[in-house]
CSV table of C-alpha atoms and ligand atoms in Angstrom, one decimal:
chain,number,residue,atom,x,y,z
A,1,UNK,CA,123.5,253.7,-103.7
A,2,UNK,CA,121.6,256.9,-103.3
A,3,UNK,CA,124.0,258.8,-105.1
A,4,UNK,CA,123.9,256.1,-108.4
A,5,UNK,CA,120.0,256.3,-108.6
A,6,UNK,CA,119.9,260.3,-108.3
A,7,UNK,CA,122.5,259.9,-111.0
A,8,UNK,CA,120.4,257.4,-113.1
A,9,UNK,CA,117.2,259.6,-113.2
A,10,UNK,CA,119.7,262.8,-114.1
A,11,UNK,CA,121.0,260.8,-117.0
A,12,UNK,CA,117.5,259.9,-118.2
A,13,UNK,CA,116.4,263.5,-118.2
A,14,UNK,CA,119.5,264.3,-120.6
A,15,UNK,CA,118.7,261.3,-123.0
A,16,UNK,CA,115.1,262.6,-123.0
A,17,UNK,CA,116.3,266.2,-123.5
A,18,UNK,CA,118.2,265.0,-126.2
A,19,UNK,CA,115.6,262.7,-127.8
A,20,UNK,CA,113.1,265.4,-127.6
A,21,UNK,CA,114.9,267.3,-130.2
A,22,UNK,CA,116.0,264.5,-132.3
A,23,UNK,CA,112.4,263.7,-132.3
A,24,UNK,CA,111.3,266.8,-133.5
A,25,UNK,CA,113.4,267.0,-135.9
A,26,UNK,CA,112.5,263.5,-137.7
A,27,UNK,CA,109.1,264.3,-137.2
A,28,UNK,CA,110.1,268.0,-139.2
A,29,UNK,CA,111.6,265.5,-142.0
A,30,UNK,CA,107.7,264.2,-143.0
A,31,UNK,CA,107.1,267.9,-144.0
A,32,UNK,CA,107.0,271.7,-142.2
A,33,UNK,CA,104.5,271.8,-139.4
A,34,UNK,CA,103.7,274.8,-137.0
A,35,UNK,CA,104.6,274.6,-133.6
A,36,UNK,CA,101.0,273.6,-132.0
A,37,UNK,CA,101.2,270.6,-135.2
A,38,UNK,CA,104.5,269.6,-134.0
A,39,UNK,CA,103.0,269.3,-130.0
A,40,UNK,CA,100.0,267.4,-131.3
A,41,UNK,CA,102.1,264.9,-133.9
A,42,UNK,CA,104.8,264.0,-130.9
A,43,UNK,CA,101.9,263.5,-128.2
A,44,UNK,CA,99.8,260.9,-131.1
A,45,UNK,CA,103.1,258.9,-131.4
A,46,UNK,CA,105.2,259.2,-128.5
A,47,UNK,CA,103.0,260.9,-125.8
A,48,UNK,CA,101.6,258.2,-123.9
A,49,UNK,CA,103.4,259.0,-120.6
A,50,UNK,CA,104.9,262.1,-121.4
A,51,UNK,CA,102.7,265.1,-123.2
A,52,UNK,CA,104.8,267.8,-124.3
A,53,UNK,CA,104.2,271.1,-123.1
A,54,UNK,CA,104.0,274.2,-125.5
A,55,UNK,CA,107.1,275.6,-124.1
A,56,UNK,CA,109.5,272.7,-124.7
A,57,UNK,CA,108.7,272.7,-128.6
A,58,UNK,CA,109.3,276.8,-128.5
A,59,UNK,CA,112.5,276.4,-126.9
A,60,UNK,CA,113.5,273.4,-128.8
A,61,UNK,CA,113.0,274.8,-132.2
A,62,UNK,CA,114.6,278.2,-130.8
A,63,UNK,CA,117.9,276.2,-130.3
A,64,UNK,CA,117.4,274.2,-133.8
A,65,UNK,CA,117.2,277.4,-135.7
A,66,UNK,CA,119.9,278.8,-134.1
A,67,UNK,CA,121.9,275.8,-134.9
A,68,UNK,CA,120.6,275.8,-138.4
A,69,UNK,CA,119.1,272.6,-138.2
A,70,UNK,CA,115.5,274.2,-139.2
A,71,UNK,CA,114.0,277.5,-140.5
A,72,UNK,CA,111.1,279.3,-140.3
A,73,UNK,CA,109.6,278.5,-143.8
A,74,UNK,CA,106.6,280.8,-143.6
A,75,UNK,CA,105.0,283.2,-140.9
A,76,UNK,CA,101.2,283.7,-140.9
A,77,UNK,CA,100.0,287.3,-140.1
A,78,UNK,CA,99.8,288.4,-136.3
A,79,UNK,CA,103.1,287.7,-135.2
A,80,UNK,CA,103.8,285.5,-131.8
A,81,UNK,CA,105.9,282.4,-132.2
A,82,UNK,CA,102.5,280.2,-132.7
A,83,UNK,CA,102.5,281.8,-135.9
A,84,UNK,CA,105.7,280.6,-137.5
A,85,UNK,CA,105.9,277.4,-139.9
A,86,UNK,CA,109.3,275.6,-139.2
A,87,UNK,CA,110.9,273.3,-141.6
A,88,UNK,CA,114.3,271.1,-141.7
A,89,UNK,CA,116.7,271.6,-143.0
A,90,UNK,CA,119.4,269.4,-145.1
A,91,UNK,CA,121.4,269.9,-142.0
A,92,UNK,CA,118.9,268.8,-140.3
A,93,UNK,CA,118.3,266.0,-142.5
A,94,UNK,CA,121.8,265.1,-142.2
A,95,UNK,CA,121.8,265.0,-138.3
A,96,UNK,CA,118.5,263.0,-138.5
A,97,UNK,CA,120.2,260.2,-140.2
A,98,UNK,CA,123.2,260.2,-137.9
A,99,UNK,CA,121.3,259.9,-134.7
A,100,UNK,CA,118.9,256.9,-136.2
A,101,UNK,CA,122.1,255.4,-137.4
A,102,UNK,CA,123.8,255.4,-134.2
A,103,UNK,CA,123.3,252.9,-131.6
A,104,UNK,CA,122.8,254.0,-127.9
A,105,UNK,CA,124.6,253.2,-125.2
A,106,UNK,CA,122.6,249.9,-123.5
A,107,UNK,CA,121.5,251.0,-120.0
A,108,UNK,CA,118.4,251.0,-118.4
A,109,UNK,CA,115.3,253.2,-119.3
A,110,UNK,CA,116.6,253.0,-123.3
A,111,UNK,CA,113.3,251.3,-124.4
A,112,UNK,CA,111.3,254.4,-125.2
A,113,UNK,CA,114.2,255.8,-126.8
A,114,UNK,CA,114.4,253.0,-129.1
A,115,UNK,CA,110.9,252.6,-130.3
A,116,UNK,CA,110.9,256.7,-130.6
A,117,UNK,CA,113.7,255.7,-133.5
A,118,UNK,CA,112.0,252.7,-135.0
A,119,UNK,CA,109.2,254.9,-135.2
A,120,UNK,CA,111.0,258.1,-137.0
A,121,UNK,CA,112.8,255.6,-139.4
A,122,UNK,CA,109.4,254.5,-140.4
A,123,UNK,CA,108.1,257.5,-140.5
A,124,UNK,CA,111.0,259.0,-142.7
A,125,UNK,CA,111.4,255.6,-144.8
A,126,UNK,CA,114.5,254.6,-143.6
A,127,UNK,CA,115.5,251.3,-142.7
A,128,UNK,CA,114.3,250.6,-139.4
A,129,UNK,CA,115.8,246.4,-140.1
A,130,UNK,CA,118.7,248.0,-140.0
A,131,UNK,CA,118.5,250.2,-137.0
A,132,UNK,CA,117.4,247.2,-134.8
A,133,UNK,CA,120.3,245.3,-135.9
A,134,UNK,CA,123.2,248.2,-135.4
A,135,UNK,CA,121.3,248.4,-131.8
A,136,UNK,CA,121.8,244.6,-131.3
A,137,UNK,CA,125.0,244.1,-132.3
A,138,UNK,CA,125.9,246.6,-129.9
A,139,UNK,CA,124.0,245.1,-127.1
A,140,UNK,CA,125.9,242.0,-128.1
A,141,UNK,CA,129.1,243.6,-127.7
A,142,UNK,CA,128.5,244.7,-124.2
A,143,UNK,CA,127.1,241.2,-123.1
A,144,UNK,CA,130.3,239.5,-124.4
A,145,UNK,CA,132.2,241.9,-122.6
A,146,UNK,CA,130.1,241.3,-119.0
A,147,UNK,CA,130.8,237.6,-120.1
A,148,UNK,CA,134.7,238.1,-120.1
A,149,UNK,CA,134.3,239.9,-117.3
A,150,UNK,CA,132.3,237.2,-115.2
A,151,UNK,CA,134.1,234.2,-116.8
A,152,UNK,CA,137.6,236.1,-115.2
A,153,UNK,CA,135.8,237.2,-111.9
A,154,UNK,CA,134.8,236.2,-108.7
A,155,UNK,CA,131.5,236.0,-107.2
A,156,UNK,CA,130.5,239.4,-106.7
A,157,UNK,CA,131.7,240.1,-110.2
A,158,UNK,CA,129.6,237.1,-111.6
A,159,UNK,CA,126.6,238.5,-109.7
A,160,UNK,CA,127.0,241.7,-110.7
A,161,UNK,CA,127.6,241.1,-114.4
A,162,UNK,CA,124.7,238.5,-114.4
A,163,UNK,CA,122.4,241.0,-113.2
A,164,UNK,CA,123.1,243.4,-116.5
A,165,UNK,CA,123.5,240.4,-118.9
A,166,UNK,CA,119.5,239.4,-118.0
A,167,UNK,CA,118.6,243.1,-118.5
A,168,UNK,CA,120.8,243.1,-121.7
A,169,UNK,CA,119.2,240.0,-122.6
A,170,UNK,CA,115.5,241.9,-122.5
A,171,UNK,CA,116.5,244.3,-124.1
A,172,UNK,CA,117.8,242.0,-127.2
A,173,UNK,CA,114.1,239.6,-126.4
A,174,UNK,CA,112.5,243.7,-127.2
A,175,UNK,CA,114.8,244.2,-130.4
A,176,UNK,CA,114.2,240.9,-131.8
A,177,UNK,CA,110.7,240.7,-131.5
A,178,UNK,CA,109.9,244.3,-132.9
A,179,UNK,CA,111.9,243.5,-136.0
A,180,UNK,CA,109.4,240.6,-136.4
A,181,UNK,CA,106.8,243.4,-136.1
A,182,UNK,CA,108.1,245.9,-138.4
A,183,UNK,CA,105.4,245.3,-140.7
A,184,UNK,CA,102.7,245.5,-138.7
A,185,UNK,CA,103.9,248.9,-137.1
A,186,UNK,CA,104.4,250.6,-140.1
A,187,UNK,CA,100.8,250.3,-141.6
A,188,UNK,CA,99.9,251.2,-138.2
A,189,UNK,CA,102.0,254.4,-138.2
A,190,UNK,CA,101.4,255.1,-141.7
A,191,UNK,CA,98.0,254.4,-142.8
B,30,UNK,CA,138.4,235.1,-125.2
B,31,UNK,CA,140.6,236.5,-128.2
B,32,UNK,CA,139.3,235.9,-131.2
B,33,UNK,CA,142.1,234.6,-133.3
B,34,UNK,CA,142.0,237.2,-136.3
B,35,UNK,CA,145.4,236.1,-137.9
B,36,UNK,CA,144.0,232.7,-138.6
B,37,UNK,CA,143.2,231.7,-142.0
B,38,UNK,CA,139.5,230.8,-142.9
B,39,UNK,CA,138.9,227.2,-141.7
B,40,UNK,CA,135.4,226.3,-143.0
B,41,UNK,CA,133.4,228.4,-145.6
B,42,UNK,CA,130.5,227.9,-147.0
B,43,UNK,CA,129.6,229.9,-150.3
B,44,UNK,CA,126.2,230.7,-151.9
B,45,UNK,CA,124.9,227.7,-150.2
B,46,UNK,CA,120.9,226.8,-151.4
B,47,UNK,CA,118.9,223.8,-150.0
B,48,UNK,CA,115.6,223.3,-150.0
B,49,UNK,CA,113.1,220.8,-148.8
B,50,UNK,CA,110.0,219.6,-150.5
B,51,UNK,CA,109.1,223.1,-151.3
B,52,UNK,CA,110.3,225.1,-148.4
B,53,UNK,CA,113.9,226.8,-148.7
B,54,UNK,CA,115.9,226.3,-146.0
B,55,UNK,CA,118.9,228.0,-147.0
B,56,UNK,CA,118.7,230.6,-149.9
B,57,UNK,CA,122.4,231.8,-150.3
B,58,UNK,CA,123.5,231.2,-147.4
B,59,UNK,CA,127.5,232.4,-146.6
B,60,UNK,CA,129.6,231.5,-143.5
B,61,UNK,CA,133.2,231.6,-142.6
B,62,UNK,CA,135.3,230.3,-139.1
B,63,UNK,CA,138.9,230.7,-138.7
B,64,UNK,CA,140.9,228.2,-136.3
B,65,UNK,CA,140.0,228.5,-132.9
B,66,UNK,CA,137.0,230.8,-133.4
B,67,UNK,CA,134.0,230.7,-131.8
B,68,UNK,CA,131.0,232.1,-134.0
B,69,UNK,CA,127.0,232.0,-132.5
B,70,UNK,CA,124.9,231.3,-134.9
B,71,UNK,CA,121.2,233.1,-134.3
B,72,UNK,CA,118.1,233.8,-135.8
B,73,UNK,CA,114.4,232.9,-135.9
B,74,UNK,CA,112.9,229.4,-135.2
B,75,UNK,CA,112.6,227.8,-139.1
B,76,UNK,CA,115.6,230.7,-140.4
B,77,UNK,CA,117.8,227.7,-141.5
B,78,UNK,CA,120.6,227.7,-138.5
B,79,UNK,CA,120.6,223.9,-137.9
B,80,UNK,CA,120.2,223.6,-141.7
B,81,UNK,CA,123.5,225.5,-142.1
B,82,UNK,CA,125.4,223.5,-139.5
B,83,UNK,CA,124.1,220.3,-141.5
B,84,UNK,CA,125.6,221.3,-144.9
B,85,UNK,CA,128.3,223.0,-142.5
B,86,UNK,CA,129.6,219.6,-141.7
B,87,UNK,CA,128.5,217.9,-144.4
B,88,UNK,CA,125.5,215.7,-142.8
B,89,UNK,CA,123.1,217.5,-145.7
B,90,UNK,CA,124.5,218.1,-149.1
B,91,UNK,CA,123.2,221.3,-151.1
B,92,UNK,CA,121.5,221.7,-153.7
B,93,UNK,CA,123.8,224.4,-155.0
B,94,UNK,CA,126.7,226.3,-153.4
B,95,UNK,CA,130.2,225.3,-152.2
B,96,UNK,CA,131.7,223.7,-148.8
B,97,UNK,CA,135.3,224.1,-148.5
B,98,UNK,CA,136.7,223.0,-145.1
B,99,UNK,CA,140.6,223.0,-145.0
B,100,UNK,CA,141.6,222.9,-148.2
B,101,UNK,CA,139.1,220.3,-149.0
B,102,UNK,CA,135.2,221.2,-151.3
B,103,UNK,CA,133.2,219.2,-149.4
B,104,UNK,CA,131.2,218.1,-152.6
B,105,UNK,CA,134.3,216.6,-154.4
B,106,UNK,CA,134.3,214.0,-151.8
B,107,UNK,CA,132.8,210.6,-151.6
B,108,UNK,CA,130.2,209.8,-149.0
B,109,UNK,CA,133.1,207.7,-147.2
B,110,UNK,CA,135.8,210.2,-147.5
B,111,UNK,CA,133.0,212.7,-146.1
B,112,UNK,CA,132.2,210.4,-143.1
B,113,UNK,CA,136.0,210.0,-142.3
B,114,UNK,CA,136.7,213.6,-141.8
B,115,UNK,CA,133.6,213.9,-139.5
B,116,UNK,CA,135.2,211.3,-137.5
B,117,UNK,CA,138.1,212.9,-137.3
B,118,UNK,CA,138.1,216.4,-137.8
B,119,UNK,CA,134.6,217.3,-136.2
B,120,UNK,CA,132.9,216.8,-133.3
B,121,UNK,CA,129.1,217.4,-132.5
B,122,UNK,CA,126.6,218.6,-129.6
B,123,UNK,CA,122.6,218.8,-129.9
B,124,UNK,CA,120.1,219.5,-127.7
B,125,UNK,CA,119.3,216.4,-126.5
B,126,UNK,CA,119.3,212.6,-127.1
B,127,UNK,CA,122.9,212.2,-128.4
B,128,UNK,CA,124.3,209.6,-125.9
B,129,UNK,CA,124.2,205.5,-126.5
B,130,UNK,CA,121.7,204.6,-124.0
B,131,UNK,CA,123.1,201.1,-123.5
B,132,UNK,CA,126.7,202.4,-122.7
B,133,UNK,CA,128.3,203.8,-119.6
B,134,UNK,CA,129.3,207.7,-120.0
B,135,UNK,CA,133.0,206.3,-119.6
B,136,UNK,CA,131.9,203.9,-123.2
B,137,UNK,CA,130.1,206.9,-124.9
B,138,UNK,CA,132.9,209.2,-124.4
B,139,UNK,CA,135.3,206.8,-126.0
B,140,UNK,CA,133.2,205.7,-128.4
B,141,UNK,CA,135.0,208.1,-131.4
B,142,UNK,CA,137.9,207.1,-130.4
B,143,UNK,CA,137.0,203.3,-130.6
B,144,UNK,CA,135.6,204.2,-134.0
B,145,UNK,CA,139.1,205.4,-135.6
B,146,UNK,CA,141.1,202.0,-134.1
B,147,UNK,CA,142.1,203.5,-130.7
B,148,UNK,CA,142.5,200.6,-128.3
B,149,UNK,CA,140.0,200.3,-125.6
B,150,UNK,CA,142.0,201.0,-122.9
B,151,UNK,CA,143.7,204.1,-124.0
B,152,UNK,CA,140.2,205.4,-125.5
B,153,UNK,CA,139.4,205.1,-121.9
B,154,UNK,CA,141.2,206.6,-120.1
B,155,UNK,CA,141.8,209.7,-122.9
B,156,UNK,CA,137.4,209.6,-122.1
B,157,UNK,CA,138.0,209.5,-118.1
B,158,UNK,CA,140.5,212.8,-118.8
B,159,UNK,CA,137.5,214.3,-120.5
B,160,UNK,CA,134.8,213.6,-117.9
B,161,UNK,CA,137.4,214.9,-115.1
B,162,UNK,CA,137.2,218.1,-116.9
B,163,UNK,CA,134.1,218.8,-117.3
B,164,UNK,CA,133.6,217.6,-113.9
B,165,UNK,CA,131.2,214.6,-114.5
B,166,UNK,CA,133.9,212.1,-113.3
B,167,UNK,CA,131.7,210.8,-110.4
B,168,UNK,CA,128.8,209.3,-112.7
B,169,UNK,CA,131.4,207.8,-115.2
B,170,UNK,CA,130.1,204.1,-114.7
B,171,UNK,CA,126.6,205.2,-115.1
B,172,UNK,CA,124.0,205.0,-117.9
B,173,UNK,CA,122.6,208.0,-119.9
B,174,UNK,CA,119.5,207.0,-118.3
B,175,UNK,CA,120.9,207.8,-115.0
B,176,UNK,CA,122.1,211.1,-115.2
B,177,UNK,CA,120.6,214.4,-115.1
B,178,UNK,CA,120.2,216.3,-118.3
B,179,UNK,CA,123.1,218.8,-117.1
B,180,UNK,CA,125.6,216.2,-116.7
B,181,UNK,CA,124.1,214.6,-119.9
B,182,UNK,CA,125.4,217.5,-121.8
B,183,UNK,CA,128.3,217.6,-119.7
B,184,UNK,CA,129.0,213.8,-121.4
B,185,UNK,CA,128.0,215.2,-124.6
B,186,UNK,CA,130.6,218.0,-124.9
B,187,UNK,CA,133.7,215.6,-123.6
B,188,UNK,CA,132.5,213.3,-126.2
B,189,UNK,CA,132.8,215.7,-129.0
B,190,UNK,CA,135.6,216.8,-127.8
B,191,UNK,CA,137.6,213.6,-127.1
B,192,UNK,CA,139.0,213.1,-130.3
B,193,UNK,CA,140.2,216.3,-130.5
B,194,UNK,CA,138.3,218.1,-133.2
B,195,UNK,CA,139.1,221.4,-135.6
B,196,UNK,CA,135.5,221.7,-135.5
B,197,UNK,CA,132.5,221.3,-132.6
B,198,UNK,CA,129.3,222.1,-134.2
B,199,UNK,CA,127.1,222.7,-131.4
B,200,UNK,CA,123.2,222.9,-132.5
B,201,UNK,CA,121.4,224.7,-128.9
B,202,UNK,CA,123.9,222.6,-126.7
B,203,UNK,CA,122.1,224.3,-123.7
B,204,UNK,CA,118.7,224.1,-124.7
B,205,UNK,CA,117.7,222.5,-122.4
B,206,UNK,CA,119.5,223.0,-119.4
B,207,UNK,CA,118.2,225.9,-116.5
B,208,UNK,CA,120.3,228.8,-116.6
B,209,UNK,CA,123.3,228.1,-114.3
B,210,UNK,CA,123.9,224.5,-115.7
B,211,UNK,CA,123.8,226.4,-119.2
B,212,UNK,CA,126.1,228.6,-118.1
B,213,UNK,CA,128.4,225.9,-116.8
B,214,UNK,CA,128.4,224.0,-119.8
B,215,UNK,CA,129.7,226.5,-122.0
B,216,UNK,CA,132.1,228.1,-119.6
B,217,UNK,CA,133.7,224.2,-120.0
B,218,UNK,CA,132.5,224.4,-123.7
B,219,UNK,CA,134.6,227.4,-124.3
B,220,UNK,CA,137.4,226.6,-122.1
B,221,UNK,CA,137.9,223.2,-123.4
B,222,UNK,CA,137.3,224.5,-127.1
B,223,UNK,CA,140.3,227.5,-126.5
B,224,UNK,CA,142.4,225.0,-124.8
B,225,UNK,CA,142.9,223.0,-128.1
B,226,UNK,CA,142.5,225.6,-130.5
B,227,UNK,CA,139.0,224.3,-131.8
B,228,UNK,CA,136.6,226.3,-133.9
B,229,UNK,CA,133.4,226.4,-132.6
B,230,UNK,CA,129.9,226.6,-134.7
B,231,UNK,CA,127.6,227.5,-132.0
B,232,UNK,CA,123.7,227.7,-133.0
B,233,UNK,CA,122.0,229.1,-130.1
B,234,UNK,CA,118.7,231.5,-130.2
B,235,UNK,CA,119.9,232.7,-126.6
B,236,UNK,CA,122.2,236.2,-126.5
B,237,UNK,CA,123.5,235.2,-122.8
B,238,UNK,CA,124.9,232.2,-124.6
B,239,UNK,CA,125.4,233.4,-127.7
B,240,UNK,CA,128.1,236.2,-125.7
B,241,UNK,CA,130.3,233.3,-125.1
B,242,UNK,CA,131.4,233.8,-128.9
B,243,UNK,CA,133.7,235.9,-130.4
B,244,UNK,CA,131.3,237.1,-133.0
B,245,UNK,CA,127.8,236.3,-134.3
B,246,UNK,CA,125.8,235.7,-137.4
B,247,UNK,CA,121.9,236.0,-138.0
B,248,UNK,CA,120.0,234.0,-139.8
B,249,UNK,CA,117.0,235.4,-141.6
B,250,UNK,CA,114.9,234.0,-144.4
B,251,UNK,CA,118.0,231.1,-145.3
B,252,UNK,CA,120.5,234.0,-145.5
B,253,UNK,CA,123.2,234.5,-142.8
B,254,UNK,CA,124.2,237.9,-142.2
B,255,UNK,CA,127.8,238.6,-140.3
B,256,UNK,CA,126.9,241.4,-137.4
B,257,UNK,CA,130.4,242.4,-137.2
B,258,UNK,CA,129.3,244.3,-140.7
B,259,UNK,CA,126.3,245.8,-138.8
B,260,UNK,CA,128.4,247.8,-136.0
C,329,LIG,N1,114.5,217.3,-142.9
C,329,LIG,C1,113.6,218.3,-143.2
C,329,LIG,N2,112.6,218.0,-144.0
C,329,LIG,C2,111.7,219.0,-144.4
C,329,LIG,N3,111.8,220.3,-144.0
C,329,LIG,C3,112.9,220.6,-143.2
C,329,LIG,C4,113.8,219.6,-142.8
C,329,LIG,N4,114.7,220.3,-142.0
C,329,LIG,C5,114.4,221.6,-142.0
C,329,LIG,N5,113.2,221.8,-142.7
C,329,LIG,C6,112.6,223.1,-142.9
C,329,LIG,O1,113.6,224.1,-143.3
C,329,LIG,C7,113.4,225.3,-142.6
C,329,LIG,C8,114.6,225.6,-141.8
C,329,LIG,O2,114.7,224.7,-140.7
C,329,LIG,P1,115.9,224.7,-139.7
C,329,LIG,O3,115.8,223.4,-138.9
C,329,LIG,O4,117.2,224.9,-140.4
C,329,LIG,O5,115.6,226.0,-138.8
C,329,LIG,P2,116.2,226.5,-137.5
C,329,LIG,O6,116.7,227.9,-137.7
C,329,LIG,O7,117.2,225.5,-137.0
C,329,LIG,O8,115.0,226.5,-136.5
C,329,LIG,P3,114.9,226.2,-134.9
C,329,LIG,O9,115.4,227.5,-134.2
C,329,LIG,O10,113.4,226.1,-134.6
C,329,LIG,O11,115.7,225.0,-134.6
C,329,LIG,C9,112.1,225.1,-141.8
C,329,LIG,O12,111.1,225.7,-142.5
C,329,LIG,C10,112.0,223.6,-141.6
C,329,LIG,O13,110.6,223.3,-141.5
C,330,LIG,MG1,117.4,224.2,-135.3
């Protein structure tokens, strides 16, 4: 039990780790920003419960530019990394698009994860319809799967797979109701 | 729960349009089921999911568009020759309502059967089979009126089923059951429905029941839009 929570809140920290520079980079996409920029545009959309500190955008777009995802597009005169301009690249661009277009894995804690990519797809004028959809479709998928399962199983396995198939079934209530929102969302993110 | 992918296309609906007064409720609508498929239909309230069962199973005509169910366009037929396949090539589940309130659930269930010349005893007891499994035996002798809305859909689904169908449209068969007797019903539902190799049109706007299907469909705006595309 204690050993499949710790678990849980490590795999959360990756998928935030992750997002966090996925995130960056869609919000690089809208047009170069400076480091301090990049901290404050993050925190308006997405910072509610977690600020970013300075150090996790200098570090992120450390490893982005080394992975060629962004550049340094112009420096300002005094040096320090506060100074530098960063902007995306079409690599970048490229792994953007891939990350929106791929559904996550359902499990628990996905929900911020999700709006951070309806939000990006807005911002970036993607479809965001289809994002939501490719997301439940997949959720789908695992619930028909938990329904073999239980339909095959005993009662523990019935138990067990109810439990995930009302969590799954949130989940899809979230999805469905935010594509009726898209609308309204967008003016808001975009005014 | 294999979805039968060899099969040919049983019923397929084709650039179907319908609209009432001035609202459309379908607006190019597509749709296809193989044999033995199960496919959840989903969507918004007012999307057009029970309008699409309705010209589906030929209850609503179109206005424009093309039903072909086994070899047969839908449209080509008479109004009788339409009515006659229903009898005895579909069956049908709603929400609620659907039972004859003056007949036992033994006299509903074999009330199909009746209705293409079966004999009343062997309608019957092909109905008492049906109640057994769907284990609503016990309140055979009883009216609609005194059952609980579980074992009313219970009734529902073995009457559908009775005259062994190629087609069950069900339009939110548990819509109004709690959660375990809605789970119940379409564990029989589905196990019933494999059994015999019936396709199953299942409109439901709940994913824990619509992940009894093989596949689903959404609805939006009188279009229907395969998911299967989507992942
Ligand atoms: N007999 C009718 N007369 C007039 N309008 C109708 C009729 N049947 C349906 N409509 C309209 O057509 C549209 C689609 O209705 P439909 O019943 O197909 O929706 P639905 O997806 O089944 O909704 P729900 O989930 O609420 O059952 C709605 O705007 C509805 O008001
Ligand atoms: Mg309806």
């Amino acid at each position: 039990m204690h050993s499949s929570y710790t678990r849980g809140v490590y795999l959360m920290c990756i998928v935030l780790r992750m997002s966090i520079s996925h995130t960056l980079l869609g919000l690089l996409e809208a047009g170069p920003r400076h480091g301090y920029d990049l901290k404050r545009a993050f925190d308006s959309h997405f910072g509610q419960d977690r600020a970013l500190h300075y150090g996790q955008v200098y570090s992120t777009m450390s490893r982005l530019l080394k992975n060629g995802l962004v550049e340094v597009d112009a420096v300002e005169p005094g040096g320090g990394p506060e100074r530098k301009r960063y902007a995306i690249t079409d690599a970048g661009v490229t792994d953007v698009a891939a990350w929106l277009a791929r559904p996550e894995k359902p499990e628990p804690y996905l929900q911020s994860l999700l709006y951070t990519k309806v939000v990006l797809a807005l911002l970036t004028h993607r479809d965001a319809d289809a994002l939501l959809d490719v997301q439940r479709a997949e959720h789908l998928r695992l619930m028909r799967e938990l329904t073999v399962r239980k339909t095959g199983g005993d009662l523990a396995d019935q138990l067990i797979c109810d439990h995930a198939l009302f969590h799954l079934e949130a989940d899809l209530r979230w999805l469905e109701l935010t594509a009726a929102r898209l609308d309204r969302l967008a003016s808001e993110i975009r005014p | 729960m294999n979805p039968p992918h060899a099969a040919p296309a049983l019923l397929t609906a084709t650039d179907v349009h319908k609209t009432y007064g001035s609202t459309p409720a379908l607006d190019g609508a597509g749709f296809t089921i193989r044999a033995g498929e199960i496919v959840a239909v989903m969507g918004p309230s007012g999307s057009g999911k029970s309008t699409l069962l309705h010209c589906l199973s030929g209850i609503v005509p179109p206005d424009s568009g093309t039903i072909h169910y086994a070899g047969h366009d839908l449209g080509a037929l008479s109004d009788a020759e339409r009515s006659a396949l229903r009898r005895t090539d579909f069956g049908f589940v709603f929400q609620f309502g659907q039972l004859v309130p003056e007949l036992t659930c033994t006299e509903n269930v074999a009330l199909p059967l009746r209705l293409t010349g079966v004999p009343r005893k062997e309608a019957e007891r092909r109905a008492t089979e049906w109640l057994t499994r769907l284990e609503v035996q016990d309140v055979r002798h009883h009216r609609p009126g005194q059952i609980s809305g579980g074992q009313g859909q219970r009734v529902a689904v073995a009457r559908a089923l009775v005259n062994d169908p190629r087609v069950l449209f069900a339009d939110e068969p548990t819509g109004a059951l709690d959660s375990l007797n809605g789970e119940r019903v379409m564990q029989l539902l589905v196990a019933a429905a494999q059994e015999t190799g019936t396709a199953v049109v299942l409109v439901t706007h709940e994913s824990r029941v619509a992940a009894y299907s093989h596949r689903e469909v959404v609805v939006r705006d009188g279009r229907a839009r395969d998911m299967a595309g989507a992942a």
